[in-house]
Amino acid sequence: MSFSTHNWRDSLSFFESDLFKKVQLAQLFPDSKTFADAIGKTDLYSVLIAYENACKEAEKQADTVDLKAFVAMYFDMPEMISATPEGEFDSVADYIEKMWKVLTRTPDTQQRDSLIALTRPYIVPGGRFREIYYWDSYFTALGLIDAGHTDMAINMLVNFVDILNEVGCIPNGNRAYYHSRSQPPILALFFTLLKDELNEQQKEYVIDGLKKEYQFWMRKTDDGETLANSDANITGNDKSKVQLRTVTMPCGAILNRFFDTEPTPRPESYREDIETAERIGADKTQFYQHVRAACESGWDFSSRWLANANALETIRTTEIIPVDLNALLVTLEQTLADATSGAEAMRYEAAAKVRIEAINTYLFSKEKSGYFDYHYPSQKQTPVVSAAMCVPLFVGIANQEQANQVCSTVINKLLKKGGVVTTSNSTPQQWDSPNGWAPLQLFAVEGLRKYGFAQHSETIMQRFCKTIEGHFASSGVLLEKYNVCEPEIKAGGGEYDVQLGFGWTNGVYTRFQTYLNR
């Protein structure tokens, strides 16, 4: 298998250009992602040359370039993905089945935008999200498989290994501006989900990809001087000790954090990041890396990452050892142990055992009854009660007593009228109360089922499905997220309006219906 290389890297210089920055700061579009996804009417290099020439001509006239007119002349703006499929649909299940076609994208060889081209068809989430997203796709795949579209799920899995080989990680999404960050590592889960449907060549290809993904999460940088926010990992003046996504704990074990090597505003949120950074009165490069790391977490944004739950400018993501990330990396290590043999398998198996012990040492609290993120500079757990504590149950690394405590906390503090709330903190951020998200419902349901809490699991499924069905009855669409505290109210919070469509909601609802109708 091979990846058709296109010049997606050329768009990286476009994001650094004077044209891009001026357009974003001029706020020509309400959503900064719009221009980051703009499609050039010719290649982006030629567009930048044209802008340079336009600036020279304007300077002769003691004038400036009309940005709005220039953008209209040289770019086509991307459209929002429709949330309503063609034809009639009379149920949520019928709507979802028809939406698969709406959300399908086919390979595109043109390179006049920020897309990183893929060789196989794939499913996008919907709305402003016009590209494939990494961890979204696992939950989407559940619904695809249950609906008999296993071939599409396999396409997406192979696409991820393709892009891993091309970029060096599985990026947040297949956009050039995501190249420096990934998302929660679900490749091992995806492989396990489809293993019996893959041919031998595909299995070998994906296993090789699993090894490369593990290397991505565990590697250290060879240039510590460029990393503004890694000082906590430096021993004395030894810059070789600087680590990217790994942290050496006091006992010597290695756990992981989210990170992004780029200390700059996100191209897709350029103006917003600069405006927020202006309020912090501190090192802006650290702020940008914390923000980008939160995007890698998938929880952008949440009080999990904030020193002050109500102030985004206090974000400190790279200082946090997250429960969910490390639980998912146990699964990656265990999957590699099963997929390899001899000394190699023993290394992965040993790494998984060390990680599990470290998770139980630093991230579990008997006093607080659950798993909690760990702030390693202060060597203390954070106080945020979040649905991330379900992931150790989902991957099966908790003992029964730990599972009992997590179950109690989830039911007493996180389960609401419409499903499981993201955290117990009510804030302006979208990954906090009152919002509930499909992937977290899935983690909670599967985790509780695994440890014998079938009734609680069924309650979560019924409540979340009822929430989805209630909104569908009034709006005719499915949403990216839901207000699970007051299900009749539309969800809000975050940097953008709630999106419609929607990939992972479609997948998780379909999987829950499969369980409930057995």
XYZ file of C-alpha atoms in Angstrom:
518
model
C 0.000 0.000 0.000
C 1.208 3.504 -0.699
C 0.192 7.054 0.019
C -0.251 9.471 -2.880
C 1.928 12.355 -1.790
C 0.579 15.811 -2.567
C 1.983 19.186 -1.669
C -0.013 19.628 1.532
C 3.147 20.961 3.153
C 2.998 23.928 0.796
C -0.023 25.187 2.691
C 2.076 25.427 5.868
C 3.864 28.427 4.357
C 0.455 29.825 3.391
C -0.559 29.821 7.084
C 2.612 31.785 7.899
C 1.994 34.335 5.163
C 1.105 37.973 5.595
C -2.043 37.383 3.535
C -3.361 34.653 5.807
C -2.658 36.563 9.008
C -4.194 39.798 7.758
C -7.353 38.082 6.532
C -7.811 36.267 9.829
C -7.208 39.380 11.921
C -9.561 41.397 9.697
C -12.332 38.980 10.711
C -13.732 38.683 7.199
C -15.410 35.476 8.351
C -17.184 34.860 11.683
C -15.442 31.471 11.993
C -11.655 31.546 11.463
C -11.776 27.934 10.251
C -13.554 29.112 7.104
C -10.495 30.801 5.613
C -8.161 28.077 6.919
C -10.227 25.681 4.768
C -10.524 28.014 1.775
C -9.910 26.528 -1.671
C -7.587 28.439 -3.958
C -8.762 28.999 -7.507
C -5.167 28.203 -8.396
C -2.361 26.705 -6.306
C -1.616 28.500 -3.038
C 1.923 29.442 -4.079
C 0.573 31.335 -7.081
C -2.012 33.025 -4.863
C 0.743 34.313 -2.554
C 2.730 35.622 -5.542
C -0.387 37.417 -6.767
C -0.873 38.971 -3.331
C 2.739 40.101 -3.210
C 2.318 41.770 -6.599
C -0.966 43.358 -5.512
C 0.753 44.788 -2.422
C 3.506 46.310 -4.590
C 0.964 47.929 -6.891
C -1.061 49.254 -3.950
C 2.097 50.682 -2.374
C 2.822 52.675 -5.528
C -0.584 54.277 -5.090
C -0.022 54.826 -1.344
C -2.883 52.434 -0.805
C -3.499 48.964 0.636
C -4.901 45.802 -0.884
C -8.660 45.338 -0.574
C -8.535 42.032 1.311
C -12.194 41.189 0.817
C -11.967 41.713 -2.946
C -8.669 39.815 -3.205
C -10.031 36.823 -1.295
C -13.170 36.773 -3.458
C -11.015 36.822 -6.601
C -8.597 34.055 -5.612
C -10.528 31.725 -3.274
C -13.691 29.692 -3.084
C -15.072 29.359 0.415
C -15.926 25.873 1.730
C -19.558 25.104 2.383
C -21.029 23.792 5.609
C -22.046 20.149 5.315
C -25.796 19.728 5.112
C -27.426 18.156 8.153
C -30.486 17.072 6.204
C -30.256 14.199 3.722
C -32.362 14.087 0.582
C -35.684 12.302 0.677
C -38.050 11.466 3.482
C -36.989 9.981 6.814
C -39.330 9.047 9.614
C -37.011 7.952 12.416
C -33.578 8.590 13.864
C -32.326 5.298 12.416
C -33.598 6.207 8.943
C -32.028 9.667 9.198
C -28.662 8.174 10.199
C -28.693 5.671 7.348
C -29.318 8.432 4.802
C -26.707 10.703 6.434
C -23.877 8.247 5.804
C -23.985 9.253 2.136
C -24.044 12.977 3.007
C -21.004 12.589 5.274
C -18.983 10.495 2.802
C -15.987 12.083 1.107
C -14.098 10.539 -1.807
C -10.392 10.936 -2.602
C -9.492 14.293 -4.127
C -6.144 14.756 -5.842
C -6.305 18.531 -6.252
C -4.088 20.419 -3.833
C -5.362 23.958 -3.692
C -6.330 23.975 -0.024
C -5.205 22.710 3.370
C -6.500 19.152 2.983
C -4.068 16.258 3.294
C -5.345 14.018 0.517
C -6.399 10.462 1.344
C -6.573 7.536 -1.068
C -9.804 5.935 0.186
C -13.317 7.235 0.940
C -14.025 8.394 4.475
C -16.715 9.830 6.746
C -16.543 13.383 8.098
C -18.402 14.537 11.236
C -20.559 17.273 9.669
C -21.163 21.026 9.810
C -17.886 22.973 9.859
C -15.939 19.722 10.165
C -15.332 18.913 6.505
C -12.399 16.532 7.041
C -11.867 13.182 8.736
C -11.201 13.386 12.485
C -9.115 10.839 14.301
C -10.868 9.772 17.487
C -14.309 10.690 16.107
C -13.873 7.957 13.534
C -13.787 5.082 16.010
C -17.246 5.962 17.344
C -18.518 6.589 13.826
C -17.203 3.171 12.806
C -19.329 1.453 15.450
C -22.437 2.699 13.692
C -21.060 1.937 10.238
C -20.387 -1.676 11.203
C -23.774 -2.117 12.871
C -25.432 -0.706 9.745
C -23.548 -3.082 7.439
C -20.992 -0.581 6.117
C -17.879 -2.390 7.329
C -16.004 -1.638 4.097
C -16.138 2.077 4.852
C -14.807 1.485 8.374
C -11.887 -0.481 6.880
C -11.230 2.380 4.430
C -10.973 4.796 7.324
C -8.623 2.546 9.296
C -6.281 2.138 6.323
C -6.459 5.884 5.635
C -5.203 6.510 9.161
C -2.152 4.329 8.683
C -1.525 5.999 5.324
C -1.577 9.447 6.880
C 0.535 8.254 9.820
C 3.220 7.136 7.364
C 2.997 10.448 5.505
C 2.839 12.930 8.399
C 4.547 11.049 11.242
C 1.435 10.948 13.402
C -2.288 10.524 12.896
C -3.198 14.202 12.956
C -6.215 15.729 14.635
C -7.791 15.741 11.152
C -6.573 15.542 7.565
C -5.693 19.229 7.351
C -2.158 20.548 7.049
C -2.723 22.878 10.009
C -3.256 19.811 12.224
C 0.088 18.218 11.312
C 1.800 18.859 14.670
C -0.834 17.286 16.898
C -2.768 14.046 17.073
C -5.876 13.106 19.086
C -6.638 10.426 21.698
C -4.946 7.290 20.302
C -7.722 4.918 19.215
C -5.859 3.092 16.420
C -5.540 -0.028 18.593
C -9.271 0.059 19.377
C -10.011 0.519 15.676
C -7.752 -2.415 14.765
C -9.350 -4.698 17.363
C -12.812 -3.706 16.132
C -11.996 -4.738 12.547
C -9.257 -7.344 12.979
C -11.407 -10.268 11.843
C -12.456 -8.369 8.704
C -8.917 -7.508 7.535
C -6.845 -9.569 5.128
C -3.323 -10.539 6.144
C -1.694 -7.707 4.215
C -3.989 -5.170 5.883
C -3.291 -6.648 9.324
C 0.459 -6.372 8.833
C 0.077 -2.832 7.536
C -1.993 -1.721 10.535
C 0.263 -3.481 13.065
C 3.220 -1.620 11.584
C 1.153 1.535 12.014
C 0.469 0.696 15.665
C 4.212 0.496 16.268
C 4.746 3.883 14.627
C 1.956 5.463 16.630
C 3.520 4.129 19.827
C 6.850 5.625 18.802
C 5.130 8.964 18.215
C 3.694 9.046 21.732
C 6.860 7.805 23.416
C 9.583 9.648 21.501
C 11.758 12.417 22.905
C 12.830 15.459 20.963
C 16.416 15.922 19.832
C 16.067 19.693 20.015
C 14.982 20.672 23.505
C 15.823 24.329 22.911
C 12.771 24.781 20.674
C 10.231 23.576 23.221
C 9.037 26.435 25.359
C 6.908 24.426 27.732
C 8.972 21.384 28.619
C 11.086 22.725 31.475
C 9.405 20.496 34.060
C 11.037 17.499 32.386
C 14.571 18.884 32.343
C 17.111 17.524 34.802
C 19.765 20.187 35.427
C 21.136 21.450 32.135
C 20.689 18.171 30.281
C 18.546 19.146 27.301
C 18.542 15.550 26.063
C 16.104 14.818 28.896
C 13.453 17.102 27.399
C 10.419 15.037 26.483
C 7.524 15.718 24.162
C 4.471 13.702 25.186
C 6.078 11.680 27.980
C 6.641 12.564 31.617
C 8.905 10.704 34.012
C 7.022 10.252 37.266
C 8.707 10.357 40.716
C 8.878 6.541 40.795
C 10.637 6.466 37.418
C 7.628 5.206 35.439
C 6.689 6.942 32.189
C 3.212 8.387 31.723
C 1.973 10.578 28.905
C 0.528 14.011 28.332
C -0.961 15.845 25.375
C 1.415 18.201 23.592
C 1.999 20.205 20.410
C 5.403 21.412 19.298
C 4.078 24.578 17.631
C 4.154 27.608 20.010
C 1.905 29.720 17.771
C -1.806 30.523 17.349
C -3.851 27.800 15.669
C -4.479 28.735 12.001
C -8.104 27.589 12.288
C -8.598 29.843 15.351
C -5.918 32.440 14.640
C -7.694 35.610 15.716
C -9.394 33.977 18.689
C -6.105 32.637 20.074
C -4.373 36.002 19.723
C -7.237 37.818 21.439
C -7.236 35.378 24.365
C -3.432 35.486 24.635
C -3.563 39.270 24.954
C -5.429 38.845 28.254
C -2.962 36.541 29.987
C 0.001 38.848 30.626
C 2.372 35.883 30.562
C 4.362 33.803 28.095
C 2.135 33.613 25.019
C 4.081 30.729 23.497
C 3.235 28.572 26.503
C -0.410 29.594 26.227
C -0.522 28.591 22.563
C 1.033 25.212 23.310
C -1.451 24.575 26.125
C -4.336 25.443 23.794
C -3.014 23.224 21.021
C -2.452 20.360 23.476
C -6.065 20.669 24.609
C -7.081 20.271 20.970
C -4.998 17.108 20.802
C -6.967 15.824 23.789
C -10.242 16.181 21.899
C -11.598 18.045 24.941
C -11.209 21.557 23.587
C -11.917 23.124 25.920
C -12.603 21.848 29.450
C -11.971 22.785 33.065
C -9.800 19.651 33.149
C -7.059 21.795 31.658
C -7.644 25.048 33.545
C -6.174 26.322 36.810
C -9.287 28.500 37.130
C -12.308 26.569 35.853
C -13.907 29.717 34.443
C -10.886 31.315 32.765
C -9.493 29.876 29.524
C -6.395 32.048 29.886
C -5.348 29.851 32.859
C -5.020 26.800 30.614
C -2.171 24.423 31.559
C -2.826 21.302 29.461
C 0.784 20.206 29.006
C 1.209 20.094 32.794
C -1.578 17.511 33.142
C -1.246 13.718 33.049
C -4.676 12.684 31.696
C -6.536 9.572 32.799
C -8.043 8.767 29.394
C -4.844 9.186 27.370
C -2.883 6.821 29.574
C -5.651 4.234 29.705
C -5.826 4.230 25.905
C -2.048 3.835 25.694
C -2.321 0.714 27.869
C -4.583 -0.717 25.171
C -2.025 0.214 22.506
C 0.736 -1.540 24.460
C -1.405 -4.613 25.118
C -2.513 -4.803 21.484
C 1.106 -4.646 20.328
C 2.042 -7.324 22.859
C -0.629 -9.583 21.345
C 0.371 -8.734 17.766
C 4.106 -9.384 18.191
C 6.176 -12.204 19.610
C 9.290 -13.002 21.583
C 11.300 -10.230 23.219
C 9.320 -7.558 21.373
C 6.027 -8.782 22.811
C 7.575 -8.986 26.268
C 8.669 -5.339 26.073
C 5.175 -4.153 25.228
C 3.624 -6.362 27.893
C 6.059 -5.061 30.516
C 5.383 -1.463 29.470
C 1.639 -2.001 29.884
C 2.097 -3.448 33.382
C 4.284 -0.526 34.454
C 1.776 1.953 33.056
C -1.172 0.300 34.829
C 0.689 0.398 38.133
C 1.568 4.062 37.595
C -2.048 4.905 36.723
C -3.197 3.283 39.938
C -0.484 5.060 41.912
C -0.922 8.590 40.583
C -4.356 8.795 38.965
C -6.656 6.764 41.227
C -8.021 8.100 44.508
C -9.830 5.872 46.976
C -10.740 8.956 49.009
C -12.346 10.723 46.038
C -13.742 7.457 44.585
C -12.376 7.525 41.090
C -9.659 8.306 38.582
C -8.418 11.891 38.355
C -5.945 13.753 36.166
C -2.571 14.521 37.739
C -0.850 17.931 37.745
C 2.766 16.849 37.731
C 4.489 20.184 38.586
C 2.634 20.218 41.927
C 2.528 16.385 42.143
C -1.167 16.495 42.996
C -4.322 15.130 41.433
C -6.669 17.742 40.030
C -10.106 18.065 41.679
C -12.127 17.830 38.455
C -14.653 14.983 38.424
C -14.918 13.975 34.772
C -16.267 11.185 32.605
C -12.660 10.437 31.619
C -12.605 8.198 34.707
C -14.740 5.719 32.730
C -11.936 4.991 30.253
C -9.897 2.742 32.633
C -13.051 0.639 32.956
C -13.625 0.736 29.207
C -10.141 -0.713 28.583
C -10.450 -3.115 31.530
C -7.528 -2.059 33.729
C -9.470 -1.302 36.931
C -9.971 -3.905 39.637
C -13.502 -4.567 40.830
C -13.241 -2.320 43.889
C -11.991 0.565 41.743
C -14.807 -0.069 39.281
C -17.328 -0.038 42.124
C -16.087 3.386 43.213
C -16.071 4.794 39.688
C -19.603 3.503 39.154
C -20.760 5.216 42.346
C -19.183 8.535 41.301
C -20.590 8.367 37.786
C -24.107 7.621 38.993
C -24.091 10.121 41.855
C -22.161 13.009 40.278
C -22.217 12.686 36.502
C -25.430 10.926 35.478
C -28.123 13.455 34.655
C -31.584 13.386 33.138
C -30.253 13.163 29.595
C -27.106 11.052 30.048
C -23.611 11.389 31.486
C -22.339 14.947 31.811
C -18.755 15.652 30.750
C -17.544 17.044 34.068
C -19.260 18.098 37.275
C -18.086 21.692 36.676
C -20.512 24.082 35.021
C -18.420 26.509 32.919
C -18.562 28.382 29.580
C -16.447 25.611 28.002
C -18.156 23.020 25.843
C -16.476 19.989 27.457
C -18.030 20.734 30.860
C -21.481 20.653 32.397
C -24.207 20.812 31.184
C -22.964 19.141 28.013
C -22.791 15.437 27.235
C -20.928 13.951 24.274
C -21.497 10.668 22.461
C -17.959 9.232 22.946
C -18.155 9.680 26.712
C -21.540 7.948 26.834
C -19.945 5.030 24.979
C -16.968 4.857 27.346
C -19.301 4.917 30.352
C -21.715 2.327 28.977
C -19.048 -0.137 27.853
C -16.978 0.378 30.990
C -19.878 -0.262 33.343
C -21.066 -3.262 31.308
C -17.604 -4.792 31.549
C -17.710 -4.746 35.352
C -21.223 -6.057 35.824
C -23.216 -2.825 36.117
C -25.674 -3.752 33.387
C -28.631 -1.829 34.790
C -26.694 1.411 35.167
C -25.312 0.947 31.676
C -28.799 0.497 30.263
C -30.023 3.596 32.108
C -27.311 5.729 30.484
C -28.164 4.371 27.037
C -31.877 4.955 27.480
C -31.438 8.497 28.758
C -28.989 9.540 26.054
C -31.050 7.975 23.274
C -34.162 9.692 24.605
C -32.296 13.011 24.532
C -31.268 12.445 20.912
C -34.784 11.390 19.925
C -36.339 14.397 21.658
C -34.173 16.870 19.743
C -34.708 14.945 16.516
C -38.474 15.158 16.929
C -38.300 18.945 17.121
C -35.430 19.704 14.728
C -35.098 16.743 12.355
C -31.307 16.537 12.856
C -28.707 14.972 15.139
C -26.230 17.135 17.043
C -22.533 17.103 17.912
C -23.312 17.410 21.636
C -26.322 17.678 23.937
C -27.351 19.451 27.116
C -27.866 16.381 29.294
C -28.797 18.358 32.418
C -31.784 19.999 30.743
C -32.268 17.906 27.588
C -34.994 20.123 26.177
C -32.454 22.990 25.913
C -29.930 23.076 23.058
C -26.287 22.638 24.082
C -23.904 25.590 23.925
C -20.501 26.787 25.099
C -17.161 26.742 23.360
C -15.704 28.536 20.339
C -18.420 27.755 17.792
C -22.129 26.931 17.522
C -23.238 23.340 18.050
C -22.742 21.422 14.805
C -25.295 19.246 13.066
C -24.951 15.901 11.348
C -23.196 14.257 13.212
C -20.702 11.378 12.808
C -19.992 10.120 16.286
C -23.515 10.781 17.568
C -24.861 8.728 14.661
C -22.431 5.901 15.431
C -23.017 5.749 19.173
C -26.814 5.997 18.859
C -26.743 3.099 16.380
C -24.582 0.999 18.708
C -26.843 1.755 21.701
C -29.915 0.722 19.708
C -28.162 -2.528 18.833
C -27.696 -3.206 22.561
C -31.140 -2.053 23.691
C -32.990 -4.063 21.047
C -31.316 -7.377 21.827
